GROMACS .gro file of C-alpha atoms in nm:
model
  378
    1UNK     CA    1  10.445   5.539   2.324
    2UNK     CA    2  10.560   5.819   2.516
    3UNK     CA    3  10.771   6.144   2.375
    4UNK     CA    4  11.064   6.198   2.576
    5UNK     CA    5  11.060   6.458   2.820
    6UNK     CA    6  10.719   6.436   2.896
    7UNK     CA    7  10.571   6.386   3.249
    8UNK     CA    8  10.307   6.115   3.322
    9UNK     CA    9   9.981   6.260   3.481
   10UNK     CA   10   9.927   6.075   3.783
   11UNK     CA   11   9.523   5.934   3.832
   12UNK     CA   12   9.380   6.267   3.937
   13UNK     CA   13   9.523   6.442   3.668
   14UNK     CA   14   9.837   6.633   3.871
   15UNK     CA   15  10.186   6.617   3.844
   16UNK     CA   16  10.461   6.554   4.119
   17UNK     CA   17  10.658   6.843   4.215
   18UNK     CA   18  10.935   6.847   4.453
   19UNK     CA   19  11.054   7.200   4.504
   20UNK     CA   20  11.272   7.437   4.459
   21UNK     CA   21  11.635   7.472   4.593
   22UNK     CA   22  11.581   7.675   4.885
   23UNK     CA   23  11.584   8.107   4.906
   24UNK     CA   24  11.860   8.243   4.710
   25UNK     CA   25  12.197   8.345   4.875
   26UNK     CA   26  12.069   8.757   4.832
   27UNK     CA   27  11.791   8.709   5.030
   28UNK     CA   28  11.990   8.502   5.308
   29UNK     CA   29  12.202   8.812   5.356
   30UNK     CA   30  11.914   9.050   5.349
   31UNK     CA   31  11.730   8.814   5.646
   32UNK     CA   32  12.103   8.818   5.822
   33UNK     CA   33  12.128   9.190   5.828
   34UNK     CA   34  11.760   9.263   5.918
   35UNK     CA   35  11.791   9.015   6.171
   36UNK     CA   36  12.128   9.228   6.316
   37UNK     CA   37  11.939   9.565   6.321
   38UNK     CA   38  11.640   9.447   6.490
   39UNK     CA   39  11.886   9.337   6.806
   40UNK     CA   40  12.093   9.624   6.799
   41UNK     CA   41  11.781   9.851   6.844
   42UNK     CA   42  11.652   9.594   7.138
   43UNK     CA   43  12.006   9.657   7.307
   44UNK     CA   44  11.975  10.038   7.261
   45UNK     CA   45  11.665  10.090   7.359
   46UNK     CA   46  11.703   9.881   7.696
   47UNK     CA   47  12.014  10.046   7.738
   48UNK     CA   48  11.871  10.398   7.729
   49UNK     CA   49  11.590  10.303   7.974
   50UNK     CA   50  11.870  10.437   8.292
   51UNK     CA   51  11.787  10.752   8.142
   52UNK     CA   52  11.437  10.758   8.163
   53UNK     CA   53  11.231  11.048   8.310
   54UNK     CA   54  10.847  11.082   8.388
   55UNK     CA   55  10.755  11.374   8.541
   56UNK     CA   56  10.384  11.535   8.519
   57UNK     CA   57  10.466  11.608   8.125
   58UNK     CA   58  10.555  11.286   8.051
   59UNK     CA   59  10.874  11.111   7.987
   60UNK     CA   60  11.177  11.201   7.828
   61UNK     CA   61  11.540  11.133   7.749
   62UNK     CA   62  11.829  11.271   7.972
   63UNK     CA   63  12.143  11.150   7.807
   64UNK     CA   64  12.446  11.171   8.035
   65UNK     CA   65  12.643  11.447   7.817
   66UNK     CA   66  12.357  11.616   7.769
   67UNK     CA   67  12.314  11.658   8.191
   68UNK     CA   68  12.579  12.004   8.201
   69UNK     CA   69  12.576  12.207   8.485
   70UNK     CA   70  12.645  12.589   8.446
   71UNK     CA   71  13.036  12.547   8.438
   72UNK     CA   72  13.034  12.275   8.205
   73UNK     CA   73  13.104  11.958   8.451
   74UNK     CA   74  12.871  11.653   8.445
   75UNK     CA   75  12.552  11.572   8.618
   76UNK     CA   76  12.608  11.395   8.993
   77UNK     CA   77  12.788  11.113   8.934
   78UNK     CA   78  12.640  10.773   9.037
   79UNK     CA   79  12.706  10.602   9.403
   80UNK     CA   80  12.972  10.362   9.449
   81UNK     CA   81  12.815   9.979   9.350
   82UNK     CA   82  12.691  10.159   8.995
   83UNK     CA   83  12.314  10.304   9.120
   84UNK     CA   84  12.237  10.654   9.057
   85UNK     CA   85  12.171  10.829   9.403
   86UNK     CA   86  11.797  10.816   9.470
   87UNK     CA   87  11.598  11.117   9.431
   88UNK     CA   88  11.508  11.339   9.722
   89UNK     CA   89  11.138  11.269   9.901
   90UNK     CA   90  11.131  11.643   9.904
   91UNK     CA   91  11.138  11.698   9.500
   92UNK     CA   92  10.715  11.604   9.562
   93UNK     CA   93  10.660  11.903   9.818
   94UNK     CA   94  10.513  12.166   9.571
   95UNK     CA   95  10.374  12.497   9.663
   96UNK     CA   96  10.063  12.618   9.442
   97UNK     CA   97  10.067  12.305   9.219
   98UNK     CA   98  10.450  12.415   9.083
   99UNK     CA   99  10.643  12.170   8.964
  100UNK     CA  100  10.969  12.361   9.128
  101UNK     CA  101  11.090  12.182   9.426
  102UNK     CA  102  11.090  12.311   9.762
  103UNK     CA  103  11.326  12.279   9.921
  104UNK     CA  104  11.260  12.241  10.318
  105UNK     CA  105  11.340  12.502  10.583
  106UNK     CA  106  11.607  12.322  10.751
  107UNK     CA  107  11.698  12.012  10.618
  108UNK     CA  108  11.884  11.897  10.932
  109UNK     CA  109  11.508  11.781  11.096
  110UNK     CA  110  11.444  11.597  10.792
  111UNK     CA  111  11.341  11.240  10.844
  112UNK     CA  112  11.401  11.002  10.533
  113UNK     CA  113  11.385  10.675  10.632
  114UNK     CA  114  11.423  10.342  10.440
  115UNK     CA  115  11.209   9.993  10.528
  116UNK     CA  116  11.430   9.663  10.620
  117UNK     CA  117  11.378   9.360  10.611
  118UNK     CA  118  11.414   9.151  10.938
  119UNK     CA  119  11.689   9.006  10.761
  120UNK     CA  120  11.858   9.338  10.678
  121UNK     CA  121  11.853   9.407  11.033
  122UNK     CA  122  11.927   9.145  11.176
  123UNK     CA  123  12.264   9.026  10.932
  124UNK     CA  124  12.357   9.350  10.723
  125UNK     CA  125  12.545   9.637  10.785
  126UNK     CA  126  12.240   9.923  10.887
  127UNK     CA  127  12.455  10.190  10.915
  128UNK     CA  128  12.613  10.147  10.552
  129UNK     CA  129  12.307  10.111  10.394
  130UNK     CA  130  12.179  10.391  10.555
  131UNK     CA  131  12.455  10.575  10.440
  132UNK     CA  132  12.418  10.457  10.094
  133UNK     CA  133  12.044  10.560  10.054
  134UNK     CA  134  12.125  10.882  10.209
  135UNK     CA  135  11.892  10.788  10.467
  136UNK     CA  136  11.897  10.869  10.866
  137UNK     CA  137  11.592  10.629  11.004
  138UNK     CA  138  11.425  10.311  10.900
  139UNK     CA  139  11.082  10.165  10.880
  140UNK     CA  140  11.044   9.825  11.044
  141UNK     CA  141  10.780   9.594  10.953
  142UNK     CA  142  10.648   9.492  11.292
  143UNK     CA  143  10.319   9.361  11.231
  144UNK     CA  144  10.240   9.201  10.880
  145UNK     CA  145   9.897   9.189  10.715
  146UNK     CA  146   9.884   8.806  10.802
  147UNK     CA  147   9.893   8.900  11.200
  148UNK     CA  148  10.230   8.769  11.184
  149UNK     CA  149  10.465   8.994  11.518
  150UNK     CA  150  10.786   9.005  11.420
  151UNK     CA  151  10.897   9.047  11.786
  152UNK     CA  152  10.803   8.815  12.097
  153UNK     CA  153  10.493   9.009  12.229
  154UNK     CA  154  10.342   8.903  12.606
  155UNK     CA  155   9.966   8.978  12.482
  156UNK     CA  156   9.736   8.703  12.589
  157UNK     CA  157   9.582   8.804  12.196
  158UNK     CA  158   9.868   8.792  12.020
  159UNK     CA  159   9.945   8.391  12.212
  160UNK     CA  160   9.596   8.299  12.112
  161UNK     CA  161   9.625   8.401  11.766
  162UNK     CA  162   9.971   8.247  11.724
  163UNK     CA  163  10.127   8.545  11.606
  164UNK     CA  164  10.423   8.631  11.840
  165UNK     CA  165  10.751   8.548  11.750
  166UNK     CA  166  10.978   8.323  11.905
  167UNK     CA  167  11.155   8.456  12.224
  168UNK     CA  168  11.509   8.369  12.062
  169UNK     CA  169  11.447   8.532  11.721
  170UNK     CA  170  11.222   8.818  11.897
  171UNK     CA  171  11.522   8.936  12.176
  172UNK     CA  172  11.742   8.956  11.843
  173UNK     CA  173  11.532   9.237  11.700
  174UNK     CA  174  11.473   9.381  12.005
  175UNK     CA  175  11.822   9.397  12.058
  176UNK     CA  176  11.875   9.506  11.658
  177UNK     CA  177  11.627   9.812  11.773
  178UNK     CA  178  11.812   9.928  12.071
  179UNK     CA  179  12.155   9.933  11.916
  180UNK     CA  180  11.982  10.145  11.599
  181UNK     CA  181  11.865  10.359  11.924
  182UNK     CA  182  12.172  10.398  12.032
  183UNK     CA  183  12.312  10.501  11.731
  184UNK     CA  184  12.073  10.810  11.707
  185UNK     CA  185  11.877  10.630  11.372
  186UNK     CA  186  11.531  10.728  11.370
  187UNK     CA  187  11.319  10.440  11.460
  188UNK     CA  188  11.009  10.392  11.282
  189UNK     CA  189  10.722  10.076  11.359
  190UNK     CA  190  10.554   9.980  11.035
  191UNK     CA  191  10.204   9.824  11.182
  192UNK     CA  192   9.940   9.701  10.952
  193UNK     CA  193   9.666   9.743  11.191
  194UNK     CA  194   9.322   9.624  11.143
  195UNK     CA  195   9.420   9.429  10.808
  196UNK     CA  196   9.491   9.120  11.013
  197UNK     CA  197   9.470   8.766  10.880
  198UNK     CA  198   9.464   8.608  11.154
  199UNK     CA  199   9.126   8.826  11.366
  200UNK     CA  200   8.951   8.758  11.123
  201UNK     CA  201   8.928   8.394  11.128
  202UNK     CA  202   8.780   8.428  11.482
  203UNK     CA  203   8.372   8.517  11.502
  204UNK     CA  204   8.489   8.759  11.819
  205UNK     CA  205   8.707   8.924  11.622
  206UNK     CA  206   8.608   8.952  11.276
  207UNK     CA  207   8.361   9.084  11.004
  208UNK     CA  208   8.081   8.879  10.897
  209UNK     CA  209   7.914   8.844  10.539
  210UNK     CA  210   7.535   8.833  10.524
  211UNK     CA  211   7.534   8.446  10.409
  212UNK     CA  212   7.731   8.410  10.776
  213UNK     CA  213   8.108   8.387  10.649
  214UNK     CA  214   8.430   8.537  10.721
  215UNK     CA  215   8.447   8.891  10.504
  216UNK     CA  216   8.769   8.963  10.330
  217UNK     CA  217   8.877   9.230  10.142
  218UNK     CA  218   8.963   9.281   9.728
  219UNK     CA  219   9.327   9.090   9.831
  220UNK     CA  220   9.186   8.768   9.988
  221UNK     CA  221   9.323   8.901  10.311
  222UNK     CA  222   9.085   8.958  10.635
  223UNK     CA  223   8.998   9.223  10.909
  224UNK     CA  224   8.959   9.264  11.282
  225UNK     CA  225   8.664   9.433  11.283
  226UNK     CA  226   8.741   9.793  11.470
  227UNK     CA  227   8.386   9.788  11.678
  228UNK     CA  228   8.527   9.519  11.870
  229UNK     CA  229   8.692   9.643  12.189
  230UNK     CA  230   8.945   9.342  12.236
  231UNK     CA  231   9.071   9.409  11.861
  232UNK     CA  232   9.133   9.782  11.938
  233UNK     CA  233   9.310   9.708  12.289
  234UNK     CA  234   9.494   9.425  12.133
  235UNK     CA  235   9.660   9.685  11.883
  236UNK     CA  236   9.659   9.957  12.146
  237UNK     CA  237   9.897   9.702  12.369
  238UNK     CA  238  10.143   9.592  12.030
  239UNK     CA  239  10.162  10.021  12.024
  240UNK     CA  240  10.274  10.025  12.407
  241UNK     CA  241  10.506   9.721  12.333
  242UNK     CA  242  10.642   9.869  12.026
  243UNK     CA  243  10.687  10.242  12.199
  244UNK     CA  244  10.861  10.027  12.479
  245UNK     CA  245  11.105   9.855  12.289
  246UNK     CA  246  11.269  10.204  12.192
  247UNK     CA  247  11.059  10.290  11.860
  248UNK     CA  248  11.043  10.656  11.814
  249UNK     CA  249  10.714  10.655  11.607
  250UNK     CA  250  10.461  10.385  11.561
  251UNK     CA  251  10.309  10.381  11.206
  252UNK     CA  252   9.979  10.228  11.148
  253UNK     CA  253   9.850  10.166  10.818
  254UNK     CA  254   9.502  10.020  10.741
  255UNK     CA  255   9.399  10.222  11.037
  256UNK     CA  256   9.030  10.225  11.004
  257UNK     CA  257   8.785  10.051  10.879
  258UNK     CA  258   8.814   9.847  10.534
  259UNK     CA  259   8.777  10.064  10.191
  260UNK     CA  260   8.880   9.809   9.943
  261UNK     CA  261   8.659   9.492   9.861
  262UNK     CA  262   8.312   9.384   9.852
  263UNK     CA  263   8.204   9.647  10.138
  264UNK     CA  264   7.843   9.544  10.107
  265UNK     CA  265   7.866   9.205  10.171
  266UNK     CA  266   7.963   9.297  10.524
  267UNK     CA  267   7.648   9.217  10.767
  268UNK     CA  268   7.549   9.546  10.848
  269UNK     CA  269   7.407   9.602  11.206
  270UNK     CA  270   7.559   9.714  11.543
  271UNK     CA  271   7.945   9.561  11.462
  272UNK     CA  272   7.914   9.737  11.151
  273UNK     CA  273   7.742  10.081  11.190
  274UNK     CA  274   7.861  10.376  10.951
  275UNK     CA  275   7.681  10.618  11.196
  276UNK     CA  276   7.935  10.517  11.433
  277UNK     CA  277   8.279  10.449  11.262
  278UNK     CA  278   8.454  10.800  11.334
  279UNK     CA  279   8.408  10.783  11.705
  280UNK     CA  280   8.537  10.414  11.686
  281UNK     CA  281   8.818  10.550  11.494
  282UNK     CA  282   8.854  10.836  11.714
  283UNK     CA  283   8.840  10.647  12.010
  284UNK     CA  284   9.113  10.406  11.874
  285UNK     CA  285   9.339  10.663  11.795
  286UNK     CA  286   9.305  10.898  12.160
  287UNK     CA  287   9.406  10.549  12.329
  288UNK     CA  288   9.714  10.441  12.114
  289UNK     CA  289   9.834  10.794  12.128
  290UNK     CA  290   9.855  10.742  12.524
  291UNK     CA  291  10.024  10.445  12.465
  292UNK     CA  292  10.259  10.575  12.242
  293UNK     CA  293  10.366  10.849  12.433
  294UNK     CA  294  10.351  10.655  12.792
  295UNK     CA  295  10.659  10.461  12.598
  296UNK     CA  296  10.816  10.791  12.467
  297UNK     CA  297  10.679  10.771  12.120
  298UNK     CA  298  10.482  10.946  11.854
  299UNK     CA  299  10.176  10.768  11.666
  300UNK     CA  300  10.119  10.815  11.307
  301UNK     CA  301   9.890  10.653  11.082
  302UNK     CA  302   9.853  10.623  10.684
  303UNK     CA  303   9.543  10.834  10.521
  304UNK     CA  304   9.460  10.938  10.162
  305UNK     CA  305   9.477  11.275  10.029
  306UNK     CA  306   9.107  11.230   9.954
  307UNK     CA  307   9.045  11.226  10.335
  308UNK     CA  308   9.257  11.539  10.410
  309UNK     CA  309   9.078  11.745  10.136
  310UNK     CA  310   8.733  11.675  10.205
  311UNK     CA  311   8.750  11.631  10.579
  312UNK     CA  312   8.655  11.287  10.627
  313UNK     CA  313   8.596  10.913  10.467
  314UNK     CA  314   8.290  10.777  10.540
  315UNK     CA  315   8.445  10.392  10.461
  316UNK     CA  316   8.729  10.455  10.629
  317UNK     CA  317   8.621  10.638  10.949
  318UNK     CA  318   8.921  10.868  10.951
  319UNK     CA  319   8.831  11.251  10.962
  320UNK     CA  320   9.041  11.525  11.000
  321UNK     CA  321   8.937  11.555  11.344
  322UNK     CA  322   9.044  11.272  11.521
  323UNK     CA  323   9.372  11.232  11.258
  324UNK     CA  324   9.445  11.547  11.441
  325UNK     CA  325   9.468  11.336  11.760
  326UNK     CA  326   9.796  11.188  11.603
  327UNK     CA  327  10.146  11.341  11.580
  328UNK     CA  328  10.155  11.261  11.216
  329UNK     CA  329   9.938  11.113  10.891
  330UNK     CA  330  10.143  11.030  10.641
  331UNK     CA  331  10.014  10.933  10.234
  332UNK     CA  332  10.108  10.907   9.907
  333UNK     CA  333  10.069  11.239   9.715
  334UNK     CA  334   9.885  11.202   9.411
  335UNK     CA  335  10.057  11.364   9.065
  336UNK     CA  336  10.078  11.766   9.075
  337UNK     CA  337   9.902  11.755   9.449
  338UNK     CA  338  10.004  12.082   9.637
  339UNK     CA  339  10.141  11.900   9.938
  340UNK     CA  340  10.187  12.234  10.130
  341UNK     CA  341   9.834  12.339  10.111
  342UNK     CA  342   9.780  11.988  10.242
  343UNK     CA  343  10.047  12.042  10.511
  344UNK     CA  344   9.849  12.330  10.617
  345UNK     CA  345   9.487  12.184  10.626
  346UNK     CA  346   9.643  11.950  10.890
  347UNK     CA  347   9.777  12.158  11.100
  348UNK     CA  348   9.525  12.396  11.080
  349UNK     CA  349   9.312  12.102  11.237
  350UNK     CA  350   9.506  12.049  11.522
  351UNK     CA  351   9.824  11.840  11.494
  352UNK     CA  352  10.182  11.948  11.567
  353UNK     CA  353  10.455  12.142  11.347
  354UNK     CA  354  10.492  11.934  11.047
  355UNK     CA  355  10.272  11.701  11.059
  356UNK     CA  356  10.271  11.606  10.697
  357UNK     CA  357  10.527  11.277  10.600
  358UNK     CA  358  10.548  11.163  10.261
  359UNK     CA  359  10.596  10.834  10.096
  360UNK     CA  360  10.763  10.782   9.718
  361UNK     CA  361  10.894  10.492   9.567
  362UNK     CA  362  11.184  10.428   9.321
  363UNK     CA  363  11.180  10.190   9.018
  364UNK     CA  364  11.535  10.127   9.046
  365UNK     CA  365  11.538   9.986   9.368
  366UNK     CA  366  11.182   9.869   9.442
  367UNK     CA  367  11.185   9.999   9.776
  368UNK     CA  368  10.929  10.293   9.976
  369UNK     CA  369  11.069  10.618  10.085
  370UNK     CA  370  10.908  10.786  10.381
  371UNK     CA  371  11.028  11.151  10.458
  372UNK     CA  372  10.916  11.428  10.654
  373UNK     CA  373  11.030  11.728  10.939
  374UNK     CA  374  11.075  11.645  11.266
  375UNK     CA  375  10.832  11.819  11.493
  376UNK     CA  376  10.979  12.131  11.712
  377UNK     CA  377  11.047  11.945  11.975
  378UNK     CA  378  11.293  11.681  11.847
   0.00000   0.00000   0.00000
């Protein structure tokens, strides 16, 4: 007989438990509250991220009532639609590695232009965003990194490739360009030159591995191989169409040979000599220039601040002495670089007043700045 009270052992010896009732009430509230204070420092702290600076000693906080000029008023208050104005191109021009901006000699041949989209151009209102970015040119993407035109070219190349844009869509931007002309905007043609999709699927145009294949570079994307003479006159005619359409400066990035990738899987040999790739280059550049200025336009191309400090790139091609064929080089600064020493090893080379443009780039909008001073002349 059993006593009362007592639990029966089940066959393994253990008895059944159900559980408990559940956390008490206290620690409910405690989870609650916790649970509150965690948020509330997720909103603050995204919140505060507006005000946000990195400079070359790191970042920092800038609260708004903490921003007080000399007589006590508030920082520069933020453009109309909520965005804080963007920062001047010029804040990166440093003399002897300061970190004081300089301020440029006359700010009224400053170029600071903004890239558009095709759509931009075509449907928006240029001259108000223009006027919102505090911006007096634009960058136009005119040849893409796929081969793609973005205006109706009458190249027998650019027909074979099936890269030209459609006459409709193509007299629209050409039409979009002259009225910017008109208007006094500077005009600037954004040409991804020998990075070009399209070349290099064609043997005549292209590099080859040494298993026989098509090379491409560290971003899946291909090249027309520079050696080739109809890849160089190809993109020697786009700079005489582009010049013609009203462009005042044609800007070629990937302008030399490839530096990013699997370099040594190219099939070395007479299309791909390293003896010979700054008089390619060269040679490139003395016959685009013509073409640029036979249609009343400058020629500029991209280059790294490696390239202007040591002279040349052997990858590349580019050297400081046929750059200095060009009426510009522009580049990306890197962080603390003395941009006016750099200023002054290019023109000391050769090229015209000001030769030096700058890009920069903005997390708040996600778009590329390119400034620089007009040369003398303009």
């Amino acid at each position: 007989m059993r006593r009362k009270g007592m639990r029966r052992r089940d066959r393994y010896g253990y008895h059944t438990y159900y559980g408990g009732g559940g956390p008490s009430p206290v620690i409910k509230v405690i989870v609650i509250v916790l649970a509150v204070v965690v948020l509330s420092l997720i909103l603050t702290i995204w919140g505060l991220q507006r005000y946000m600076v990195y400079s070359s000693d790191g970042g920092k906080l800038e609260l708004p009532w903490a921003q007080q000029t000399d007589d006590g008023s508030g920082s520069a208050q933020p453009q109309e639609g909520g965005a804080a104005s963007e920062p001047d191109v010029s804040a990166v021009v440093t003399s002897g590695g300061s970190d004081v901006p300089q301020e440029p000699a006359n700010t009224e041949d400053m170029v600071r232009a903004v890239p558009l989209t095709r759509e931009e151009l075509l449907g928006g209102d240029v001259s108000g965003l223009l006027e919102q970015k505090g911006a007096n040119g634009v960058v136009l993407e005119m040849k893409e990194s796929s081969g793609k035109l973005a205006y109706a070219s009458q190249l027998d190349m650019a027909r074979e490739l099936g890269v030209s844009e459609l006459d409709a869509t193509g007299q629209e931007v050409a039409q979009a360009v002259r009225n910017l002309k008109d208007q006094g905007t500077y005009l600037i043609a954004y040409v991804d030159c020998f990075q070009d999709h399209a070349m290099s699927g064609k043997d005549a145009f292209s590099f080859s591995t040494t298993y026989g294949y098509h090379w491409m570079d560290d971003t899946d994307v291909g090249w027309g191989n520079p050696t080739k003479t109809e890849v160089r006159d190809y993109l020697t005619g786009i700079v005489g169409e582009l010049a013609a359409m009203g462009f005042d400066e044609i800007l070629l990035d990937n302008a030399g040979y490839p530096t990013r990738g699997n370099l040594e899987y190219i099939q070395t040999g007479s299309d791909y000599d390293a003896t010979q790739f700054a008089s390619v280059i060269g040679d490139f550049y003395t016959k685009a220039a013509q073409a640029a200025t036979a249609g009343g336009a400058k020629l500029s191309a991209v280059t790294d601040q490696s390239t202007i400090q040591t002279g040349s790139n052997a990858h590349s091609g580019q050297t400081l002495e046929n750059l200095s064929g060009l009426s510009r080089v522009w580049l990306t600064p890197d962080a603390g670089a003395d941009v006016t020493a750099l200023t002054r090893t290019v023109t000391e080379a050769g090229m015209n007043d000001y030769p030096l443009g700058v890009l920069t780039s903005t997390l708040e909008t996600g778009r590329s700045y390119y400034q620089a001073v007009l040369a003398a002349e303009d």
